[in-house]
XYZ file of C-alpha atoms in Angstrom:
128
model
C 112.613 7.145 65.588
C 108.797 7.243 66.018
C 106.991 7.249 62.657
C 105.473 10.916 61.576
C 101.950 11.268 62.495
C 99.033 13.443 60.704
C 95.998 14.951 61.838
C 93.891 15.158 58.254
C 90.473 17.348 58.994
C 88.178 17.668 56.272
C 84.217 17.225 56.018
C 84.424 15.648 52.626
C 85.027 11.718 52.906
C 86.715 11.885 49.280
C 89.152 14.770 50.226
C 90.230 13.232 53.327
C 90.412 9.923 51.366
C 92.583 11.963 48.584
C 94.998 13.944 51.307
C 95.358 10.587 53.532
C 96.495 8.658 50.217
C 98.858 11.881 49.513
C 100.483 12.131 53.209
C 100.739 8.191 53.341
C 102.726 8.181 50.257
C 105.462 10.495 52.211
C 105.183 7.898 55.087
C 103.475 9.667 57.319
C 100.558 8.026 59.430
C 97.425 9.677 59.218
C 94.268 10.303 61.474
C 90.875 11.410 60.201
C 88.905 14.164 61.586
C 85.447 15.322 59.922
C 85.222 18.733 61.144
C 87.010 20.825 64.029
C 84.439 19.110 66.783
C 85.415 15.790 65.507
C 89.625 16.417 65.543
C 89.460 18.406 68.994
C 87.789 14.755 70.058
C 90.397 12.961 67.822
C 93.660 14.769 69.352
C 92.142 13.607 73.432
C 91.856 9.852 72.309
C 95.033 9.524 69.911
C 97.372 12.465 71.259
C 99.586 15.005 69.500
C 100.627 14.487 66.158
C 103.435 15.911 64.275
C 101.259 18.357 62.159
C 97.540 18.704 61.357
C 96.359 19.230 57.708
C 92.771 21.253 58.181
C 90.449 22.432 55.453
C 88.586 25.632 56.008
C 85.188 25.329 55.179
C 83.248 22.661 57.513
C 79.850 22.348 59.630
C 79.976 22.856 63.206
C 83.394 23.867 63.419
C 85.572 25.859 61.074
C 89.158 24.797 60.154
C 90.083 28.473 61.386
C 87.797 28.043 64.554
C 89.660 25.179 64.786
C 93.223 26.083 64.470
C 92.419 29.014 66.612
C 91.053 26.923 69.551
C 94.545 24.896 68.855
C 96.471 28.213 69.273
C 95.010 28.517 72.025
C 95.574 25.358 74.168
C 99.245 24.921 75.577
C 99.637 21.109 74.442
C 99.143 22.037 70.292
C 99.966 26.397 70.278
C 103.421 25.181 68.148
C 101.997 22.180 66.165
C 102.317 23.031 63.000
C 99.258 23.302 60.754
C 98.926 23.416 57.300
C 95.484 24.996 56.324
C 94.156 23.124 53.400
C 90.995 24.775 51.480
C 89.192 26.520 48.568
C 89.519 29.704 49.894
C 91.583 31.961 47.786
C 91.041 35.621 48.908
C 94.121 36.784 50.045
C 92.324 38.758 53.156
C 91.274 35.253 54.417
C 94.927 33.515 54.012
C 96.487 36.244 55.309
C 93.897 35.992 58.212
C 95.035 32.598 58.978
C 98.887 32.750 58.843
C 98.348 35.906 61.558
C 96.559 33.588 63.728
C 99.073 30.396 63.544
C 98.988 29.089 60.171
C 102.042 27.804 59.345
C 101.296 27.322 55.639
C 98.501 27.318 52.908
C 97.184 24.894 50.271
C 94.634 25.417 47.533
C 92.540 23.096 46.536
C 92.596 21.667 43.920
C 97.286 20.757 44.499
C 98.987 18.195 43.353
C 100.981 15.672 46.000
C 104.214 17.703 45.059
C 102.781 20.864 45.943
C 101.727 19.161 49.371
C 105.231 17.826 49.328
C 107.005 21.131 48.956
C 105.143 22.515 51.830
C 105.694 19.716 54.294
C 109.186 19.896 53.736
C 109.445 23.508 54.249
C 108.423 23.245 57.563
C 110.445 19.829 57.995
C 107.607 17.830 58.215
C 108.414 15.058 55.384
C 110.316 12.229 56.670
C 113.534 11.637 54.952
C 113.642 9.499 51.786
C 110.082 10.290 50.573
């Protein structure tokens, strides 16, 4: 069985740094994206991974115009994405799951909140 594989985009060093420490605790590889430019870039030179962790608020591309430009784009429309941020107003996570979100995470969570919601969507290898 190939090893789980993440896609972590975030703009802060120390979140990614947090996240990538949190998702390589469940034994999950990681890959490090700095905003939605940087992971489109990121996905051509290391492929598909099994899910993509994206925060929300980041220069030059969004984590929504992000995940929307993955919706749209035949080889990632069913990865599953988990969008990561601040943002708390229900208008904007509702905005998200209606355009392919498959689940939400405020900042700050805990690595069993992360947890939980990996292995909702059967993301978290077995054992972790």
């Amino acid at each position: 069985m190939h090893s789980v594989r993440a896609l972590i985009v975030d703009d802060s060093r120390a979140m990614r740094a947090v996240i990538g420490k949190m998702v390589s605790d469940l034994g999950v590889d990681t890959t490090f994206a700095a905003n939605g430019r940087d992971a489109l870039v990121q996905l051509e030179a290391t492929g598909r991974p099994d899910f993509a962790l994206l925060d929300w608020n980041m220069p030059e591309m969004n984590g929504f115009e992000l995940l929307v430009a993955l919706r749209a784009d035949v080889r990632y429309a069913d990865l599953p994405v988990v969008m990561v941020t601040t943002e708390t107003e229900m208008s904007q996570i509702a905005r998200a799951l209606e355009c392919g979100a498959n689940e939400y995470v405020m900042k700050p969570f805990t690595p069993d909140i992360l947890r939980d919601k990996l292995d909702m969507l059967g993301l978290v290898p077995a054992g972790s």
